[in-house]
Coordinates of C-alpha atoms and ligand atoms in Angstrom, one line a residue:
M1 CA 61.0 -0.1 -53.1
S2 CA 62.8 -0.3 -50.2
A3 CA 61.0 -1.1 -47.0
V4 CA 62.4 1.3 -44.1
I5 CA 60.1 0.2 -41.3
E6 CA 58.3 -3.6 -41.1
F7 CA 56.6 -4.9 -38.6
D8 CA 56.2 -8.9 -38.6
N9 CA 53.4 -10.2 -37.1
V10 CA 53.8 -8.0 -34.0
S11 CA 52.1 -8.3 -30.9
K12 CA 52.2 -6.7 -27.5
R13 CA 50.8 -7.7 -24.2
F14 CA 50.7 -5.8 -21.4
L15 CA 50.5 -6.9 -17.7
L16 CA 47.7 -4.9 -15.7
Q17 CA 48.3 -5.1 -12.0
H18 CA 45.0 -4.2 -10.5
E19 CA 45.0 -2.1 -7.6
R20 CA 44.0 -4.4 -4.5
H21 CA 41.2 -3.4 -2.2
T22 CA 41.6 -4.3 1.3
T23 CA 38.2 -3.9 3.3
I24 CA 38.1 -2.9 6.8
R25 CA 37.0 -6.3 7.9
E26 CA 40.0 -7.5 6.8
R27 CA 42.0 -4.4 8.0
L28 CA 41.0 -5.5 11.5
F29 CA 41.0 -9.3 11.5
G30 CA 44.0 -9.3 9.7
V31 CA 41.9 -11.8 6.7
F32 CA 44.3 -13.2 4.0
R33 CA 42.9 -12.9 0.7
P34 CA 45.2 -14.1 -2.6
R35 CA 46.7 -11.9 -4.5
T36 CA 44.8 -10.9 -7.3
P37 CA 46.2 -12.6 -10.6
R38 CA 47.9 -10.3 -13.2
D39 CA 45.4 -9.4 -16.0
E40 CA 46.8 -9.2 -19.4
F41 CA 46.0 -7.3 -22.5
W42 CA 47.1 -7.4 -26.0
A43 CA 47.4 -3.9 -27.3
L44 CA 48.5 -5.5 -30.3
R45 CA 47.8 -8.5 -31.9
N46 CA 49.6 -10.0 -35.0
V47 CA 50.4 -7.0 -36.8
S48 CA 52.4 -6.9 -39.9
F49 CA 52.8 -4.5 -42.6
T50 CA 55.6 -2.3 -44.0
V51 CA 56.3 1.1 -44.9
A52 CA 58.6 2.3 -48.2
R53 CA 61.0 4.9 -47.9
G54 CA 59.8 8.3 -48.8
E55 CA 55.9 7.4 -48.0
S56 CA 53.8 9.2 -45.9
F57 CA 51.9 6.7 -44.1
G58 CA 49.0 6.8 -41.3
L59 CA 47.6 5.0 -38.4
I60 CA 44.1 5.3 -37.8
G61 CA 41.6 3.9 -35.3
H62 CA 39.7 4.6 -32.2
N63 CA 41.1 5.7 -28.8
G64 CA 42.7 2.4 -27.6
A65 CA 43.1 0.8 -30.8
G66 CA 46.9 0.5 -30.6
K67 CA 48.3 3.5 -32.5
S68 CA 50.5 5.0 -30.0
T69 CA 52.2 1.5 -29.0
A70 CA 52.6 0.8 -32.5
L71 CA 54.6 4.0 -32.6
K72 CA 56.3 3.3 -29.2
L73 CA 57.6 0.1 -30.7
M74 CA 58.9 2.0 -33.9
T75 CA 61.1 4.0 -31.9
R76 CA 61.8 1.3 -29.3
I77 CA 60.7 2.7 -26.3
L78 CA 58.3 -0.7 -25.8
E79 CA 59.9 -4.0 -27.0
P80 CA 57.2 -6.1 -28.7
T81 CA 56.0 -9.5 -26.9
S82 CA 56.4 -11.4 -30.1
G83 CA 57.1 -10.8 -33.7
Q84 CA 59.7 -8.3 -35.4
V85 CA 60.1 -4.9 -35.7
R86 CA 62.5 -3.7 -38.0
L87 CA 63.4 -0.1 -38.9
R88 CA 66.1 1.0 -41.4
G89 CA 67.2 5.1 -40.6
R90 CA 67.4 7.8 -38.0
V91 CA 64.5 8.7 -36.5
A92 CA 63.2 11.4 -35.1
A93 CA 59.8 11.1 -32.5
L94 CA 57.2 13.3 -31.7
L95 CA 55.3 11.0 -29.2
E96 CA 52.5 11.9 -26.7
L97 CA 53.5 14.5 -24.6
G98 CA 55.8 14.0 -21.8
S99 CA 57.9 11.5 -23.7
G100 CA 61.4 13.2 -24.9
F101 CA 62.4 16.1 -23.1
H102 CA 63.7 16.1 -19.4
P103 CA 61.4 17.8 -16.8
E104 CA 63.9 19.1 -14.8
L105 CA 66.3 20.8 -17.9
S106 CA 66.1 24.3 -19.7
G107 CA 64.4 24.4 -22.8
R108 CA 67.6 25.3 -23.9
D109 CA 69.8 22.0 -22.2
N110 CA 66.7 19.5 -23.7
V111 CA 67.5 21.3 -26.9
F112 CA 71.2 20.3 -26.5
L113 CA 70.3 16.9 -25.1
Y114 CA 68.1 15.9 -28.1
G115 CA 70.9 16.6 -30.5
S116 CA 73.4 14.3 -28.9
L117 CA 71.0 11.4 -29.3
M118 CA 70.6 11.9 -32.7
G119 CA 73.9 12.1 -33.4
L120 CA 74.5 15.9 -33.6
S121 CA 77.5 17.6 -31.7
R122 CA 77.2 20.6 -29.6
R123 CA 78.3 22.9 -32.6
E124 CA 75.7 21.5 -35.3
M125 CA 73.3 22.1 -32.3
A126 CA 74.1 25.3 -31.5
A127 CA 74.1 26.6 -35.4
R128 CA 70.4 24.8 -35.6
L129 CA 69.4 26.9 -31.9
D130 CA 68.2 30.2 -33.4
A131 CA 66.4 28.5 -35.6
I132 CA 64.6 26.3 -33.4
V133 CA 63.7 29.0 -31.3
A134 CA 62.1 30.9 -34.0
F135 CA 60.4 28.5 -35.0
A136 CA 58.9 27.6 -31.8
G137 CA 58.5 31.1 -30.8
M138 CA 59.7 30.9 -27.6
E139 CA 62.3 33.3 -26.7
D140 CA 61.2 34.5 -23.2
F141 CA 61.1 30.8 -22.1
L142 CA 64.6 28.5 -23.2
D143 CA 65.9 28.9 -20.2
L144 CA 62.8 27.8 -18.0
P145 CA 62.8 24.0 -17.1
V146 CA 60.4 22.2 -19.2
K147 CA 58.3 21.0 -16.4
H148 CA 56.9 24.6 -16.1
Y149 CA 55.6 24.6 -20.2
S150 CA 52.2 24.8 -21.0
S151 CA 51.4 21.5 -23.3
G152 CA 51.2 23.6 -26.0
M153 CA 54.7 25.4 -25.9
Y154 CA 56.1 22.1 -24.9
T155 CA 54.8 20.8 -28.2
R156 CA 56.4 23.8 -30.2
L157 CA 59.5 22.9 -28.7
A158 CA 59.3 19.4 -29.1
F159 CA 57.9 19.6 -32.6
A160 CA 61.2 22.4 -34.0
V161 CA 63.8 20.4 -32.5
A162 CA 62.8 17.2 -33.8
T163 CA 62.4 18.7 -37.4
A164 CA 65.3 20.4 -36.8
V165 CA 68.0 17.5 -36.8
D166 CA 67.4 15.8 -40.5
P167 CA 66.1 12.4 -39.4
D168 CA 65.4 9.9 -42.0
I169 CA 61.8 9.3 -40.7
L170 CA 59.5 11.5 -38.9
I171 CA 57.1 9.7 -36.6
T172 CA 54.3 12.1 -34.8
D173 CA 51.7 10.9 -32.5
E174 CA 48.5 13.9 -32.5
V175 CA 51.0 16.6 -32.7
L176 CA 49.0 18.9 -34.5
A177 CA 46.0 18.1 -32.0
V178 CA 48.1 20.3 -29.0
G179 CA 49.2 23.9 -31.1
D180 CA 47.2 26.7 -32.0
E181 CA 46.0 26.9 -35.2
A182 CA 48.7 29.4 -36.2
F183 CA 51.1 26.7 -34.8
Q184 CA 49.5 24.0 -36.9
R185 CA 49.7 25.5 -40.2
K186 CA 53.4 25.8 -39.7
C187 CA 53.7 22.6 -38.5
M188 CA 51.7 21.1 -41.5
D189 CA 53.9 23.2 -44.0
R190 CA 57.3 21.9 -42.7
I191 CA 55.7 18.1 -42.6
L192 CA 55.2 18.6 -46.5
R193 CA 58.5 19.9 -46.9
F194 CA 60.0 17.0 -45.5
R195 CA 57.6 14.7 -47.6
H196 CA 58.8 16.9 -50.6
A197 CA 62.5 16.0 -49.4
G198 CA 61.6 12.2 -49.8
K199 CA 61.6 11.8 -46.0
T200 CA 59.6 9.1 -44.9
I201 CA 56.4 10.5 -42.6
I202 CA 54.6 8.3 -39.8
F203 CA 51.5 10.1 -38.9
V204 CA 49.0 9.1 -36.2
S205 CA 45.7 11.6 -35.9
H206 CA 42.1 11.6 -35.2
A207 CA 41.9 14.8 -38.0
L208 CA 41.0 12.0 -41.2
D209 CA 41.0 15.1 -43.5
T210 CA 44.9 15.7 -42.7
V211 CA 45.5 11.9 -42.9
R212 CA 43.8 11.7 -46.8
T213 CA 45.6 14.5 -47.8
L214 CA 48.7 13.6 -46.4
C215 CA 49.1 10.0 -46.1
D216 CA 50.1 8.1 -49.4
R217 CA 48.9 4.8 -47.4
A218 CA 47.4 3.9 -43.9
V219 CA 46.7 0.9 -41.6
W220 CA 42.9 1.1 -39.5
L221 CA 43.8 -0.8 -36.2
D222 CA 40.7 -1.6 -34.5
R223 CA 41.4 -3.0 -30.9
G224 CA 44.7 -3.9 -31.7
V225 CA 44.1 -5.9 -35.2
V226 CA 44.6 -4.5 -38.5
R227 CA 41.3 -4.1 -39.8
A228 CA 42.1 -2.3 -43.2
I229 CA 45.8 -1.5 -45.1
G230 CA 46.0 0.3 -48.3
A231 CA 45.5 3.5 -49.9
S232 CA 44.5 6.2 -47.6
G233 CA 41.3 7.2 -49.0
E234 CA 40.3 3.9 -49.1
V235 CA 41.0 2.6 -45.8
I236 CA 39.6 6.0 -44.0
D237 CA 36.4 5.7 -46.4
A238 CA 36.4 1.9 -44.9
Y239 CA 36.7 3.2 -41.2
L240 CA 34.1 6.1 -41.7
A241 CA 31.5 3.4 -43.1
D242 CA 32.3 1.2 -39.8
V243 CA 31.9 4.6 -37.7
N244 CA 29.0 5.5 -39.4
Q245 CA 27.2 2.1 -39.5
R246 CA 27.8 1.8 -35.5
E247 CA 26.2 5.4 -34.9
H248 CA 23.1 4.4 -37.3
A249 CA 22.5 1.3 -34.9
S250 CA 22.5 3.5 -31.9
S251 CA 20.4 6.6 -32.8
A252 CA 17.2 5.8 -34.1
Q253 CA 15.3 8.6 -32.9
M254 CA 16.6 12.5 -33.0
D255 CA 17.2 13.1 -29.5
A256 CA 15.8 16.0 -27.3
P257 CA 16.9 14.6 -23.6
G258 CA 14.5 16.2 -21.3
I259 CA 14.1 19.5 -22.5
D260 CA 16.3 21.8 -20.8
P261 CA 13.7 24.5 -19.4
T262 CA 16.6 27.6 -19.7
R263 CA 16.8 26.7 -23.9
R264 CA 12.7 26.6 -23.9
F265 CA 10.4 29.7 -23.9
G266 CA 7.1 31.1 -24.9
S267 CA 3.4 31.5 -23.9
G268 CA 2.3 28.2 -24.7
E269 CA -1.1 28.7 -27.0
V270 CA 0.9 26.3 -29.3
E271 CA 3.3 24.1 -28.9
I272 CA 5.7 22.0 -30.3
I273 CA 5.6 18.4 -29.5
G274 CA 8.2 16.7 -31.6
V275 CA 10.7 17.4 -34.8
E276 CA 11.8 14.6 -36.9
L277 CA 13.7 14.5 -39.8
L278 CA 13.6 12.0 -42.0
D279 CA 14.7 10.4 -45.6
A280 CA 13.2 9.9 -49.0
Q281 CA 11.8 6.6 -48.1
G282 CA 9.7 8.7 -44.7
G283 CA 12.5 6.4 -42.7
G284 CA 13.4 9.1 -39.4
G285 CA 16.5 8.9 -37.8
A286 CA 19.0 11.2 -37.0
I287 CA 21.4 10.9 -39.6
A288 CA 20.9 12.6 -43.2
R289 CA 23.2 12.4 -46.1
T290 CA 24.8 15.1 -47.9
G291 CA 23.2 16.2 -51.0
A292 CA 20.1 13.5 -50.0
P293 CA 16.5 14.6 -50.1
V294 CA 15.5 15.5 -46.8
T295 CA 12.2 16.6 -44.6
F296 CA 12.4 18.8 -41.3
R297 CA 8.7 17.8 -39.7
I298 CA 7.9 20.2 -36.5
R299 CA 4.3 18.4 -34.8
Y300 CA 2.7 20.6 -32.7
R301 CA -0.5 21.2 -30.8
A302 CA -2.6 24.1 -30.8
H303 CA -4.8 24.8 -27.4
Q304 CA -6.6 27.1 -29.0
T305 CA -7.4 28.6 -32.6
V306 CA -3.9 30.4 -33.3
P307 CA -4.5 32.5 -36.5
Q308 CA -1.5 32.9 -38.6
P309 CA 1.3 31.5 -36.6
V310 CA 4.8 31.5 -38.2
F311 CA 7.0 27.8 -38.1
G312 CA 10.9 28.1 -38.1
L313 CA 13.6 26.2 -38.0
A314 CA 17.4 27.4 -37.3
I315 CA 20.7 25.1 -38.3
H316 CA 23.7 25.3 -35.9
H317 CA 27.1 23.7 -36.7
E318 CA 28.2 22.3 -34.0
S319 CA 30.7 24.9 -33.8
G320 CA 28.2 27.2 -32.9
T321 CA 27.6 29.1 -36.4
L322 CA 24.5 29.7 -37.1
L323 CA 24.0 28.2 -40.6
A324 CA 20.3 28.7 -41.5
G325 CA 17.2 30.1 -40.1
P326 CA 14.3 29.1 -42.6
N327 CA 10.3 30.0 -41.5
T328 CA 7.1 29.6 -42.9
L329 CA 6.8 33.3 -43.5
F330 CA 9.9 34.1 -45.7
A331 CA 9.2 31.0 -47.7
G332 CA 5.3 32.3 -48.1
L333 CA 3.3 29.4 -46.9
D334 CA 0.7 30.9 -45.5
I335 CA -0.9 29.1 -42.3
P336 CA -4.7 30.9 -41.9
A337 CA -5.0 29.4 -38.6
V338 CA -4.2 26.4 -36.4
R339 CA -6.1 24.4 -33.6
G340 CA -5.4 20.6 -32.2
E341 CA -2.7 18.8 -33.6
G342 CA -0.7 18.8 -36.8
R343 CA 2.7 19.0 -38.6
V344 CA 4.7 21.4 -40.5
D345 CA 7.3 20.0 -42.9
M346 CA 10.3 21.7 -44.7
H347 CA 11.4 19.6 -47.8
V348 CA 15.0 19.9 -48.5
A349 CA 15.7 18.0 -52.5
A350 CA 19.8 18.2 -51.5
L351 CA 20.9 18.4 -48.2
P352 CA 23.8 21.0 -48.8
L353 CA 25.3 20.5 -45.7
L354 CA 28.9 18.6 -45.0
A355 CA 29.6 15.4 -42.6
G356 CA 29.3 16.8 -39.4
R357 CA 27.0 17.2 -36.1
Y358 CA 24.8 20.2 -36.1
L359 CA 22.0 21.1 -33.5
L360 CA 18.6 22.0 -34.7
S361 CA 16.1 24.6 -33.0
A362 CA 12.4 25.0 -33.9
A363 CA 10.5 27.5 -33.0
V364 CA 6.3 28.9 -33.6
Y365 CA 6.0 32.3 -33.3
D366 CA 2.9 34.7 -33.9
K367 CA 2.9 36.3 -37.2
T368 CA 4.9 39.6 -36.2
M369 CA 7.8 37.2 -35.4
L370 CA 8.1 38.9 -32.1
F371 CA 6.1 36.5 -29.8
P372 CA 7.4 33.0 -29.6
Y373 CA 4.4 30.8 -28.5
D374 CA 7.1 28.0 -28.5
H375 CA 10.9 27.8 -28.7
H376 CA 13.2 25.4 -28.7
D377 CA 16.4 26.3 -28.7
R378 CA 19.1 24.4 -30.0
I379 CA 17.7 21.1 -28.5
Y380 CA 17.6 18.8 -31.3
H381 CA 20.9 16.8 -32.6
F382 CA 21.9 15.5 -35.8
A383 CA 24.5 14.3 -37.7
V384 CA 25.4 14.2 -41.3
H385 CA 27.1 11.9 -42.9
N386 CA 28.9 11.7 -46.9
E387 CA 30.1 9.1 -47.6
G388 CA 31.8 8.8 -50.9
G389 CA 31.2 12.6 -51.2
S390 CA 33.8 14.9 -53.2
E391 CA 33.8 17.5 -51.0
R392 CA 34.7 17.3 -47.7
F393 CA 36.0 20.7 -46.5
G394 CA 33.5 23.0 -44.4
A395 CA 30.2 22.7 -43.4
C396 CA 28.2 23.3 -46.6
V397 CA 28.3 22.3 -50.5
L398 CA 27.9 25.7 -53.0
G399 CA 26.6 23.6 -55.5
S400 CA 29.1 25.4 -57.7
R401 CA 30.4 25.0 -61.3
W402 CA 34.3 25.5 -62.0
S403 CA 35.7 26.1 -65.8
W404 CA 39.0 26.7 -67.0
H405 CA 39.6 29.2 -69.1
E406 CA 43.3 29.7 -71.4
E407 CA 44.3 33.0 -72.4
Ligands
ATP1 N1 51.9 0.8 -20.5 C1 50.9 0.3 -20.9 N2 50.2 -0.6 -19.6 C2 49.3 -0.9 -19.8 N3 48.1 -0.7 -20.9 C3 48.6 -0.4 -21.9 C4 49.8 0.3 -21.7 N4 50.0 1.9 -22.6 C5 49.2 1.6 -23.7 N5 47.9 0.3 -23.0 C6 46.5 0.0 -23.4 O1 46.8 -0.2 -24.7 C7 45.7 0.3 -25.9 C8 46.1 0.9 -26.9 O2 46.7 2.0 -26.5 P1 47.3 2.9 -27.4 O3 47.7 4.1 -26.6 O4 48.1 2.1 -28.0 O5 46.2 3.7 -28.3 P2 45.7 4.5 -29.0 O6 45.2 4.0 -30.6 O7 47.5 5.9 -29.4 O8 44.6 5.5 -28.8 P3 44.4 7.2 -28.7 O9 43.4 7.0 -30.2 O10 43.7 7.4 -27.5 O11 45.8 8.0 -28.4 C9 44.7 1.1 -24.5 O12 43.6 0.2 -24.1 C10 45.7 1.4 -23.7 O13 45.3 1.3 -22.3
MG2 MG1 47.7 7.6 -28.7

């Protein structure tokens, strides 16, 4: 196994020159103030890893963890403050927006410029131009200076060019985040073809499912230091467990931050005074687990005797899709009348929701379900975690069983 990329105890320090504010008094009286000392910031500290030829390698971590900095060290846009970065092979890199192309030049000129930087002749590039333009889908904009491109157009052209020059190593930083759905698929298809062709791929993304699928190995950077390195699935699970733990620590309650009046309506004879999510142990919180038992509890207060109320819940995916809208009437629970305070529980034996964020509505209506006493529209938030769960695409588990038959 030969290493094509090697980070050997690499650290990168940035010097930050803060803006110095001059007060009016200073300006009027010419008061002298010493220059602010330069602050230093270590974006990477003692980072070591190697990437073998033909490997797909992911970098994950929070915003500001140092992922883009690591890529810039690989491509020699930056030099390490200490340590060594070694790289073998021809690299095509798709870094953050804005690096790579010359803003005043047209798309066409940039294609040729990029080719020449990669050691391809004008003839060789001309032969690839049609395919590049077709892939990027930008026939009409080729002669426009790229500074007028939208971020999507810019990324499309950059991706098309970088992957057309036949590099040994492809480095991409969040490229898939910019394009539309169709282009993302085209890019992924091309990246996968690179992978099959035995090229080395360095992939930075916050789309952890994609990293898991695409990358053999990954490194998790946390504020500039390596927290974990190894098989991508294991590194991602360790990262998610850490994210989940922090989320747990910061959310003990299902929050309904000062109920927005536009999201609440009803005549008020019965009022919903709280909604809770309880796990099997009766513990509260705003986090549930895929496949685990959970109870949704609606607390109410009836200001008078109200016959035959119907209590209901609605669960929306954060994307806005309504996933479920169960209620006591559909479930056949007869509540003859309510007065004073009480609670209505909905038990779910095995939560079929996958990891993600969800919005919850709670409501109480009259028996015809036409007149709301109190309706809280998507006021409550909760998250679902799925540590170690086998399913991960989409929003719900079908509880299905697969079988295979050869004929
Ligand atoms: N040229 C620079 N001068 C000063 N600080 C910088 C410079 N470039 C990056 N940094 C700092 O280094 C840290 C790491 O930045 P980097 O862009 O590598 O993070 P990242 O992991 O790519 O984050 P994101 O997920 O948001 O893209 C950040 O705190 C950033 O502010
Ligand atoms: Mg970045």
